[in-house]
Amino acid sequence: VNFIIFVTCEPLVIDYIDFAWFNYYPKPANETINFSSLEDIDSIAIYNVIGQQVIAQSVHAISGQLNVSNLRTGTYIMEVTIGVKTATYKVIKR
């Protein structure tokens, strides 16, 4: 019994976004959070510890500022979206 196998190869396209290049400061934050990335940041959202969104901002730039002056002192989760990828970071507000 003989078999013939045909194999077709297509290039693999990887939508690669490296969040290692995303940076934010100061840590902890007082009035504003400054942020930057090598890729355009689509949006940033801040959530409290019970999961409620307390800040949402469209960015569409590689850097900017997020006003957190109205947040109470405490710990928050910052969700950063670049393209179809999302990363989360812990933010402490003083």
mmCIF file of N, CA, C and O in Angstrom:
data_model
loop_
_atom_site.group_PDB
_atom_site.id
_atom_site.type_symbol
_atom_site.label_atom_id
_atom_site.label_comp_id
_atom_site.label_asym_id
_atom_site.label_seq_id
_atom_site.Cartn_x
_atom_site.Cartn_y
_atom_site.Cartn_z
ATOM 1 N N VAL A 1 0.848 -1.168 0.000
ATOM 2 C CA VAL A 1 0.000 0.000 0.000
ATOM 3 C C VAL A 1 0.897 1.236 0.000
ATOM 4 O O VAL A 1 1.752 1.385 0.860
ATOM 5 N N ASN A 2 0.686 2.096 -0.960
ATOM 6 C CA ASN A 2 1.442 3.334 -1.066
ATOM 7 C C ASN A 2 0.521 4.510 -0.783
ATOM 8 O O ASN A 2 -0.647 4.519 -1.165
ATOM 9 N N PHE A 3 1.070 5.518 -0.103
ATOM 10 C CA PHE A 3 0.316 6.731 0.201
ATOM 11 C C PHE A 3 1.051 7.926 -0.381
ATOM 12 O O PHE A 3 2.277 7.971 -0.374
ATOM 13 N N ILE A 4 0.286 8.860 -0.867
ATOM 14 C CA ILE A 4 0.850 10.123 -1.317
ATOM 15 C C ILE A 4 0.270 11.208 -0.414
ATOM 16 O O ILE A 4 -0.941 11.315 -0.254
ATOM 17 N N ILE A 5 1.148 11.988 0.182
ATOM 18 C CA ILE A 5 0.721 13.068 1.075
ATOM 19 C C ILE A 5 1.164 14.395 0.467
ATOM 20 O O ILE A 5 2.332 14.562 0.127
ATOM 21 N N PHE A 6 0.213 15.296 0.323
ATOM 22 C CA PHE A 6 0.512 16.644 -0.144
ATOM 23 C C PHE A 6 0.471 17.591 1.044
ATOM 24 O O PHE A 6 -0.477 17.573 1.817
ATOM 25 N N VAL A 7 1.486 18.415 1.174
ATOM 26 C CA VAL A 7 1.562 19.376 2.270
ATOM 27 C C VAL A 7 1.653 20.769 1.680
ATOM 28 O O VAL A 7 2.481 21.021 0.801
ATOM 29 N N THR A 8 0.796 21.648 2.150
ATOM 30 C CA THR A 8 0.815 23.042 1.722
ATOM 31 C C THR A 8 1.228 23.892 2.910
ATOM 32 O O THR A 8 0.676 23.750 3.996
ATOM 33 N N CYS A 9 2.169 24.750 2.700
ATOM 34 C CA CYS A 9 2.637 25.630 3.780
ATOM 35 C C CYS A 9 2.239 27.064 3.477
ATOM 36 O O CYS A 9 2.419 27.542 2.360
ATOM 37 N N GLU A 10 1.715 27.726 4.496
ATOM 38 C CA GLU A 10 1.382 29.141 4.399
ATOM 39 C C GLU A 10 2.144 29.876 5.483
ATOM 40 O O GLU A 10 2.390 29.328 6.554
ATOM 41 N N PRO A 11 2.518 31.112 5.221
ATOM 42 C CA PRO A 11 3.249 31.845 6.255
ATOM 43 C C PRO A 11 2.387 32.056 7.493
ATOM 44 O O PRO A 11 1.187 32.281 7.411
ATOM 45 N N LEU A 12 3.011 31.939 8.627
ATOM 46 C CA LEU A 12 2.336 32.154 9.892
ATOM 47 C C LEU A 12 2.404 33.633 10.238
ATOM 48 O O LEU A 12 3.489 34.218 10.317
ATOM 49 N N VAL A 13 1.256 34.253 10.408
ATOM 50 C CA VAL A 13 1.194 35.664 10.764
ATOM 51 C C VAL A 13 0.859 35.756 12.243
ATOM 52 O O VAL A 13 -0.141 35.209 12.689
ATOM 53 N N ILE A 14 1.695 36.415 12.973
ATOM 54 C CA ILE A 14 1.483 36.567 14.412
ATOM 55 C C ILE A 14 1.238 38.039 14.710
ATOM 56 O O ILE A 14 2.052 38.892 14.374
ATOM 57 N N ASP A 15 0.104 38.320 15.330
ATOM 58 C CA ASP A 15 -0.199 39.682 15.753
ATOM 59 C C ASP A 15 0.492 39.888 17.095
ATOM 60 O O ASP A 15 -0.074 39.646 18.145
ATOM 61 N N TYR A 16 1.732 40.333 17.060
ATOM 62 C CA TYR A 16 2.565 40.394 18.252
ATOM 63 C C TYR A 16 2.554 41.792 18.855
ATOM 64 O O TYR A 16 2.878 42.765 18.184
ATOM 65 N N ILE A 17 2.149 41.866 20.084
ATOM 66 C CA ILE A 17 2.193 43.121 20.826
ATOM 67 C C ILE A 17 2.957 42.841 22.113
ATOM 68 O O ILE A 17 2.603 41.945 22.866
ATOM 69 N N ASP A 18 3.999 43.591 22.343
ATOM 70 C CA ASP A 18 4.851 43.365 23.501
ATOM 71 C C ASP A 18 4.538 44.397 24.576
ATOM 72 O O ASP A 18 4.930 45.547 24.478
ATOM 73 N N PHE A 19 3.814 43.973 25.599
ATOM 74 C CA PHE A 19 3.475 44.874 26.681
ATOM 75 C C PHE A 19 4.680 45.191 27.570
ATOM 76 O O PHE A 19 4.586 46.025 28.457
ATOM 77 N N ALA A 20 5.812 44.547 27.311
ATOM 78 C CA ALA A 20 7.020 44.893 28.063
ATOM 79 C C ALA A 20 7.428 46.336 27.779
ATOM 80 O O ALA A 20 8.093 46.970 28.584
ATOM 81 N N TRP A 21 6.984 46.871 26.651
ATOM 82 C CA TRP A 21 7.307 48.250 26.281
ATOM 83 C C TRP A 21 6.301 49.249 26.821
ATOM 84 O O TRP A 21 6.453 50.442 26.630
ATOM 85 N N PHE A 22 5.235 48.769 27.486
ATOM 86 C CA PHE A 22 4.276 49.672 28.120
ATOM 87 C C PHE A 22 4.843 50.078 29.477
ATOM 88 O O PHE A 22 5.337 49.261 30.240
ATOM 89 N N ASN A 23 4.765 51.372 29.777
ATOM 90 C CA ASN A 23 5.288 51.883 31.044
ATOM 91 C C ASN A 23 4.307 52.904 31.608
ATOM 92 O O ASN A 23 3.666 53.639 30.860
ATOM 93 N N TYR A 24 4.191 52.913 32.932
ATOM 94 C CA TYR A 24 3.366 53.929 33.585
ATOM 95 C C TYR A 24 4.031 54.358 34.891
ATOM 96 O O TYR A 24 4.772 53.589 35.510
ATOM 97 N N TYR A 25 3.788 55.585 35.285
ATOM 98 C CA TYR A 25 4.347 56.145 36.508
ATOM 99 C C TYR A 25 3.529 57.365 36.906
ATOM 100 O O TYR A 25 2.791 57.905 36.075
ATOM 101 N N PRO A 26 3.587 57.846 38.108
ATOM 102 C CA PRO A 26 4.334 57.359 39.267
ATOM 103 C C PRO A 26 3.639 56.159 39.909
ATOM 104 O O PRO A 26 2.461 55.913 39.681
ATOM 105 N N LYS A 27 4.392 55.473 40.694
ATOM 106 C CA LYS A 27 3.902 54.297 41.416
ATOM 107 C C LYS A 27 4.268 54.479 42.890
ATOM 108 O O LYS A 27 5.430 54.342 43.217
ATOM 109 N N PRO A 28 3.376 54.788 43.768
ATOM 110 C CA PRO A 28 1.935 54.997 43.620
ATOM 111 C C PRO A 28 1.612 56.355 42.994
ATOM 112 O O PRO A 28 2.445 57.248 42.944
ATOM 113 N N ALA A 29 0.364 56.480 42.543
ATOM 114 C CA ALA A 29 -0.094 57.687 41.846
ATOM 115 C C ALA A 29 -0.803 58.625 42.815
ATOM 116 O O ALA A 29 -1.411 58.182 43.784
ATOM 117 N N ASN A 30 -0.715 59.919 42.525
ATOM 118 C CA ASN A 30 -1.432 60.925 43.298
ATOM 119 C C ASN A 30 -2.557 61.543 42.478
ATOM 120 O O ASN A 30 -3.719 61.270 42.709
ATOM 121 N N GLU A 31 -2.200 62.369 41.516
ATOM 122 C CA GLU A 31 -3.189 63.088 40.700
ATOM 123 C C GLU A 31 -3.337 62.509 39.299
ATOM 124 O O GLU A 31 -4.431 62.469 38.756
ATOM 125 N N THR A 32 -2.217 62.110 38.691
ATOM 126 C CA THR A 32 -2.235 61.600 37.317
ATOM 127 C C THR A 32 -1.352 60.370 37.190
ATOM 128 O O THR A 32 -0.421 60.173 37.978
ATOM 129 N N ILE A 33 -1.657 59.572 36.186
ATOM 130 C CA ILE A 33 -0.794 58.464 35.792
ATOM 131 C C ILE A 33 -0.307 58.787 34.381
ATOM 132 O O ILE A 33 -1.104 59.024 33.473
ATOM 133 N N ASN A 34 0.993 58.855 34.212
ATOM 134 C CA ASN A 34 1.612 59.048 32.904
ATOM 135 C C ASN A 34 1.870 57.672 32.306
ATOM 136 O O ASN A 34 2.287 56.760 33.028
ATOM 137 N N PHE A 35 1.654 57.512 31.006
ATOM 138 C CA PHE A 35 1.867 56.215 30.384
ATOM 139 C C PHE A 35 2.458 56.384 29.000
ATOM 140 O O PHE A 35 2.309 57.432 28.365
ATOM 141 N N SER A 36 3.158 55.334 28.544
ATOM 142 C CA SER A 36 3.741 55.347 27.207
ATOM 143 C C SER A 36 3.949 53.913 26.729
ATOM 144 O O SER A 36 4.019 52.976 27.521
ATOM 145 N N SER A 37 4.056 53.770 25.405
ATOM 146 C CA SER A 37 4.243 52.467 24.774
ATOM 147 C C SER A 37 4.876 52.685 23.405
ATOM 148 O O SER A 37 4.831 53.788 22.866
ATOM 149 N N LEU A 38 5.451 51.635 22.846
ATOM 150 C CA LEU A 38 5.961 51.723 21.476
ATOM 151 C C LEU A 38 4.838 51.545 20.455
ATOM 152 O O LEU A 38 4.984 51.923 19.303
ATOM 153 N N GLU A 39 3.731 50.943 20.881
ATOM 154 C CA GLU A 39 2.556 50.733 20.030
ATOM 155 C C GLU A 39 1.460 51.705 20.457
ATOM 156 O O GLU A 39 1.394 52.096 21.616
ATOM 157 N N ASP A 40 0.575 52.070 19.530
ATOM 158 C CA ASP A 40 -0.567 52.920 19.885
ATOM 159 C C ASP A 40 -1.443 52.221 20.924
ATOM 160 O O ASP A 40 -1.848 51.075 20.727
ATOM 161 N N ILE A 41 -1.732 52.913 21.994
ATOM 162 C CA ILE A 41 -2.612 52.416 23.041
ATOM 163 C C ILE A 41 -4.033 52.800 22.638
ATOM 164 O O ILE A 41 -4.304 53.970 22.379
ATOM 165 N N ASP A 42 -4.915 51.820 22.569
ATOM 166 C CA ASP A 42 -6.296 52.103 22.185
ATOM 167 C C ASP A 42 -7.089 52.694 23.340
ATOM 168 O O ASP A 42 -7.756 53.710 23.187
ATOM 169 N N SER A 43 -7.021 52.047 24.496
ATOM 170 C CA SER A 43 -7.810 52.526 25.631
ATOM 171 C C SER A 43 -7.197 52.065 26.944
ATOM 172 O O SER A 43 -6.431 51.103 26.991
ATOM 173 N N ILE A 44 -7.565 52.791 28.001
ATOM 174 C CA ILE A 44 -7.174 52.440 29.360
ATOM 175 C C ILE A 44 -8.417 52.564 30.237
ATOM 176 O O ILE A 44 -9.163 53.539 30.129
ATOM 177 N N ALA A 45 -8.620 51.566 31.084
ATOM 178 C CA ALA A 45 -9.732 51.594 32.028
ATOM 179 C C ALA A 45 -9.201 51.269 33.413
ATOM 180 O O ALA A 45 -8.239 50.515 33.553
ATOM 181 N N ILE A 46 -9.821 51.856 34.420
ATOM 182 C CA ILE A 46 -9.465 51.594 35.815
ATOM 183 C C ILE A 46 -10.676 50.964 36.491
ATOM 184 O O ILE A 46 -11.799 51.454 36.340
ATOM 185 N N TYR A 47 -10.429 49.882 37.239
ATOM 186 C CA TYR A 47 -11.474 49.172 37.968
ATOM 187 C C TYR A 47 -11.143 49.164 39.456
ATOM 188 O O TYR A 47 -9.973 49.046 39.835
ATOM 189 N N ASN A 48 -12.194 49.273 40.294
ATOM 190 C CA ASN A 48 -11.967 49.152 41.736
ATOM 191 C C ASN A 48 -11.870 47.671 42.096
ATOM 192 O O ASN A 48 -12.013 46.799 41.232
ATOM 193 N N VAL A 49 -11.642 47.377 43.369
ATOM 194 C CA VAL A 49 -11.400 45.998 43.779
ATOM 195 C C VAL A 49 -12.631 45.107 43.669
ATOM 196 O O VAL A 49 -12.501 43.879 43.702
ATOM 197 N N ILE A 50 -13.816 45.687 43.517
ATOM 198 C CA ILE A 50 -15.008 44.850 43.335
ATOM 199 C C ILE A 50 -15.419 44.756 41.865
ATOM 200 O O ILE A 50 -16.482 44.256 41.540
ATOM 201 N N GLY A 51 -14.540 45.246 40.981
ATOM 202 C CA GLY A 51 -14.741 45.066 39.551
ATOM 203 C C GLY A 51 -15.534 46.134 38.847
ATOM 204 O O GLY A 51 -15.851 45.994 37.667
ATOM 205 N N GLN A 52 -15.851 47.232 39.529
ATOM 206 C CA GLN A 52 -16.588 48.320 38.886
ATOM 207 C C GLN A 52 -15.625 49.216 38.133
ATOM 208 O O GLN A 52 -14.592 49.615 38.664
ATOM 209 N N GLN A 53 -15.990 49.550 36.901
ATOM 210 C CA GLN A 53 -15.162 50.468 36.121
ATOM 211 C C GLN A 53 -15.364 51.874 36.669
ATOM 212 O O GLN A 53 -16.482 52.369 36.727
ATOM 213 N N VAL A 54 -14.261 52.517 37.063
ATOM 214 C CA VAL A 54 -14.346 53.862 37.627
ATOM 215 C C VAL A 54 -13.772 54.923 36.698
ATOM 216 O O VAL A 54 -14.064 56.104 36.855
ATOM 217 N N ILE A 55 -12.966 54.522 35.733
ATOM 218 C CA ILE A 55 -12.409 55.431 34.725
ATOM 219 C C ILE A 55 -12.296 54.658 33.415
ATOM 220 O O ILE A 55 -11.881 53.502 33.410
ATOM 221 N N ALA A 56 -12.658 55.313 32.317
ATOM 222 C CA ALA A 56 -12.458 54.752 30.983
ATOM 223 C C ALA A 56 -11.991 55.879 30.074
ATOM 224 O O ALA A 56 -12.580 56.959 30.077
ATOM 225 N N GLN A 57 -10.916 55.634 29.335
ATOM 226 C CA GLN A 57 -10.375 56.682 28.470
ATOM 227 C C GLN A 57 -9.892 56.076 27.165
ATOM 228 O O GLN A 57 -9.092 55.140 27.171
ATOM 229 N N SER A 58 -10.377 56.609 26.052
ATOM 230 C CA SER A 58 -9.827 56.258 24.741
ATOM 231 C C SER A 58 -8.527 57.030 24.581
ATOM 232 O O SER A 58 -8.463 58.216 24.910
ATOM 233 N N VAL A 59 -7.506 56.373 24.070
ATOM 234 C CA VAL A 59 -6.194 57.015 23.982
ATOM 235 C C VAL A 59 -5.801 57.248 22.527
ATOM 236 O O VAL A 59 -5.576 58.370 22.113
ATOM 237 N N HIS A 60 -5.634 56.193 21.757
ATOM 238 C CA HIS A 60 -5.224 56.246 20.346
ATOM 239 C C HIS A 60 -3.948 57.066 20.152
ATOM 240 O O HIS A 60 -3.862 57.931 19.285
ATOM 241 N N ALA A 61 -2.963 56.789 21.018
ATOM 242 C CA ALA A 61 -1.656 57.451 20.957
ATOM 243 C C ALA A 61 -0.635 56.551 21.659
ATOM 244 O O ALA A 61 -1.005 55.581 22.316
ATOM 245 N N ILE A 62 0.651 56.906 21.542
ATOM 246 C CA ILE A 62 1.679 56.108 22.215
ATOM 247 C C ILE A 62 1.982 56.605 23.626
ATOM 248 O O ILE A 62 2.712 55.953 24.359
ATOM 249 N N SER A 63 1.398 57.766 24.011
ATOM 250 C CA SER A 63 1.620 58.266 25.361
ATOM 251 C C SER A 63 0.480 59.195 25.765
ATOM 252 O O SER A 63 -0.291 59.654 24.920
ATOM 253 N N GLY A 64 0.400 59.452 27.067
ATOM 254 C CA GLY A 64 -0.628 60.349 27.566
ATOM 255 C C GLY A 64 -0.684 60.341 29.077
ATOM 256 O O GLY A 64 0.208 59.802 29.742
ATOM 257 N N GLN A 65 -1.742 60.945 29.608
ATOM 258 C CA GLN A 65 -1.958 61.018 31.048
ATOM 259 C C GLN A 65 -3.383 60.607 31.369
ATOM 260 O O GLN A 65 -4.302 60.831 30.577
ATOM 261 N N LEU A 66 -3.535 60.017 32.537
ATOM 262 C CA LEU A 66 -4.839 59.607 33.033
ATOM 263 C C LEU A 66 -5.061 60.318 34.362
ATOM 264 O O LEU A 66 -4.245 60.194 35.275
ATOM 265 N N ASN A 67 -6.136 61.098 34.459
ATOM 266 C CA ASN A 67 -6.438 61.836 35.679
ATOM 267 C C ASN A 67 -7.093 60.894 36.688
ATOM 268 O O ASN A 67 -8.169 60.364 36.429
ATOM 269 N N VAL A 68 -6.434 60.676 37.820
ATOM 270 C CA VAL A 68 -6.968 59.802 38.869
ATOM 271 C C VAL A 68 -7.227 60.581 40.162
ATOM 272 O O VAL A 68 -7.402 59.994 41.215
ATOM 273 N N SER A 69 -7.278 61.903 40.060
ATOM 274 C CA SER A 69 -7.419 62.735 41.262
ATOM 275 C C SER A 69 -8.740 62.500 41.984
ATOM 276 O O SER A 69 -8.817 62.688 43.201
ATOM 277 N N ASN A 70 -9.777 62.070 41.264
ATOM 278 C CA ASN A 70 -11.074 61.865 41.910
ATOM 279 C C ASN A 70 -11.223 60.487 42.555
ATOM 280 O O ASN A 70 -12.235 60.216 43.197
ATOM 281 N N LEU A 71 -10.217 59.610 42.391
ATOM 282 C CA LEU A 71 -10.285 58.285 43.011
ATOM 283 C C LEU A 71 -9.905 58.350 44.485
ATOM 284 O O LEU A 71 -9.045 59.137 44.875
ATOM 285 N N ARG A 72 -10.531 57.509 45.278
ATOM 286 C CA ARG A 72 -10.175 57.401 46.688
ATOM 287 C C ARG A 72 -8.845 56.669 46.822
ATOM 288 O O ARG A 72 -8.439 55.911 45.938
ATOM 289 N N THR A 73 -8.178 56.879 47.928
ATOM 290 C CA THR A 73 -6.945 56.162 48.221
ATOM 291 C C THR A 73 -7.232 54.670 48.242
ATOM 292 O O THR A 73 -8.229 54.232 48.812
ATOM 293 N N GLY A 74 -6.381 53.894 47.576
ATOM 294 C CA GLY A 74 -6.569 52.455 47.562
ATOM 295 C C GLY A 74 -5.910 51.785 46.373
ATOM 296 O O GLY A 74 -5.138 52.396 45.655
ATOM 297 N N THR A 75 -6.266 50.524 46.180
ATOM 298 C CA THR A 75 -5.711 49.703 45.110
ATOM 299 C C THR A 75 -6.733 49.545 43.999
ATOM 300 O O THR A 75 -7.913 49.294 44.262
ATOM 301 N N TYR A 76 -6.270 49.653 42.762
ATOM 302 C CA TYR A 76 -7.123 49.551 41.582
ATOM 303 C C TYR A 76 -6.440 48.654 40.556
ATOM 304 O O TYR A 76 -5.248 48.394 40.633
ATOM 305 N N ILE A 77 -7.218 48.222 39.562
ATOM 306 C CA ILE A 77 -6.687 47.455 38.436
ATOM 307 C C ILE A 77 -6.807 48.326 37.188
ATOM 308 O O ILE A 77 -7.879 48.824 36.868
ATOM 309 N N MET A 78 -5.685 48.508 36.492
ATOM 310 C CA MET A 78 -5.668 49.267 35.247
ATOM 311 C C MET A 78 -5.612 48.275 34.089
ATOM 312 O O MET A 78 -4.734 47.417 34.039
ATOM 313 N N GLU A 79 -6.562 48.387 33.169
ATOM 314 C CA GLU A 79 -6.632 47.517 32.001
ATOM 315 C C GLU A 79 -6.231 48.322 30.771
ATOM 316 O O GLU A 79 -6.857 49.333 30.459
ATOM 317 N N VAL A 80 -5.183 47.867 30.093
ATOM 318 C CA VAL A 80 -4.639 48.565 28.926
ATOM 319 C C VAL A 80 -4.908 47.722 27.688
ATOM 320 O O VAL A 80 -4.590 46.531 27.663
ATOM 321 N N THR A 81 -5.491 48.338 26.662
ATOM 322 C CA THR A 81 -5.789 47.631 25.418
ATOM 323 C C THR A 81 -4.973 48.228 24.282
ATOM 324 O O THR A 81 -5.008 49.431 24.050
ATOM 325 N N ILE A 82 -4.234 47.342 23.618
ATOM 326 C CA ILE A 82 -3.455 47.700 22.438
ATOM 327 C C ILE A 82 -3.858 46.711 21.360
ATOM 328 O O ILE A 82 -3.600 45.514 21.491
ATOM 329 N N GLY A 83 -4.529 47.194 20.311
ATOM 330 C CA GLY A 83 -5.032 46.291 19.276
ATOM 331 C C GLY A 83 -6.078 45.366 19.877
ATOM 332 O O GLY A 83 -7.017 45.811 20.523
ATOM 333 N N VAL A 84 -5.888 44.064 19.694
ATOM 334 C CA VAL A 84 -6.824 43.088 20.254
ATOM 335 C C VAL A 84 -6.308 42.480 21.550
ATOM 336 O O VAL A 84 -6.923 41.591 22.115
ATOM 337 N N LYS A 85 -5.178 42.970 22.037
ATOM 338 C CA LYS A 85 -4.558 42.436 23.256
ATOM 339 C C LYS A 85 -4.847 43.348 24.448
ATOM 340 O O LYS A 85 -4.941 44.562 24.304
ATOM 341 N N THR A 86 -4.975 42.731 25.614
ATOM 342 C CA THR A 86 -5.228 43.469 26.843
ATOM 343 C C THR A 86 -4.292 42.971 27.927
ATOM 344 O O THR A 86 -4.059 41.771 28.043
ATOM 345 N N ALA A 87 -3.784 43.912 28.721
ATOM 346 C CA ALA A 87 -2.954 43.567 29.881
ATOM 347 C C ALA A 87 -3.488 44.338 31.089
ATOM 348 O O ALA A 87 -4.081 45.410 30.935
ATOM 349 N N THR A 88 -3.279 43.787 32.264
ATOM 350 C CA THR A 88 -3.724 44.447 33.491
ATOM 351 C C THR A 88 -2.546 44.738 34.408
ATOM 352 O O THR A 88 -1.555 43.992 34.416
ATOM 353 N N TYR A 89 -2.682 45.825 35.160
ATOM 354 C CA TYR A 89 -1.629 46.276 36.064
ATOM 355 C C TYR A 89 -2.272 46.744 37.370
ATOM 356 O O TYR A 89 -3.354 47.306 37.353
ATOM 357 N N LYS A 90 -1.579 46.532 38.458
ATOM 358 C CA LYS A 90 -2.057 47.028 39.749
ATOM 359 C C LYS A 90 -1.625 48.470 39.907
ATOM 360 O O LYS A 90 -0.466 48.822 39.654
ATOM 361 N N VAL A 91 -2.576 49.310 40.298
ATOM 362 C CA VAL A 91 -2.312 50.739 40.520
ATOM 363 C C VAL A 91 -2.684 51.073 41.956
ATOM 364 O O VAL A 91 -3.754 50.692 42.428
ATOM 365 N N ILE A 92 -1.804 51.764 42.629
ATOM 366 C CA ILE A 92 -2.089 52.238 43.993
ATOM 367 C C ILE A 92 -2.261 53.738 43.938
ATOM 368 O O ILE A 92 -1.404 54.462 43.424
ATOM 369 N N LYS A 93 -3.388 54.198 44.445
ATOM 370 C CA LYS A 93 -3.695 55.648 44.499
ATOM 371 C C LYS A 93 -3.467 56.115 45.917
ATOM 372 O O LYS A 93 -3.973 55.549 46.871
ATOM 373 N N ARG A 94 -2.676 57.176 46.073
ATOM 374 C CA ARG A 94 -2.430 57.771 47.395
ATOM 375 C C ARG A 94 -3.384 58.896 47.645
ATOM 376 O O ARG A 94 -3.842 59.583 46.807
#
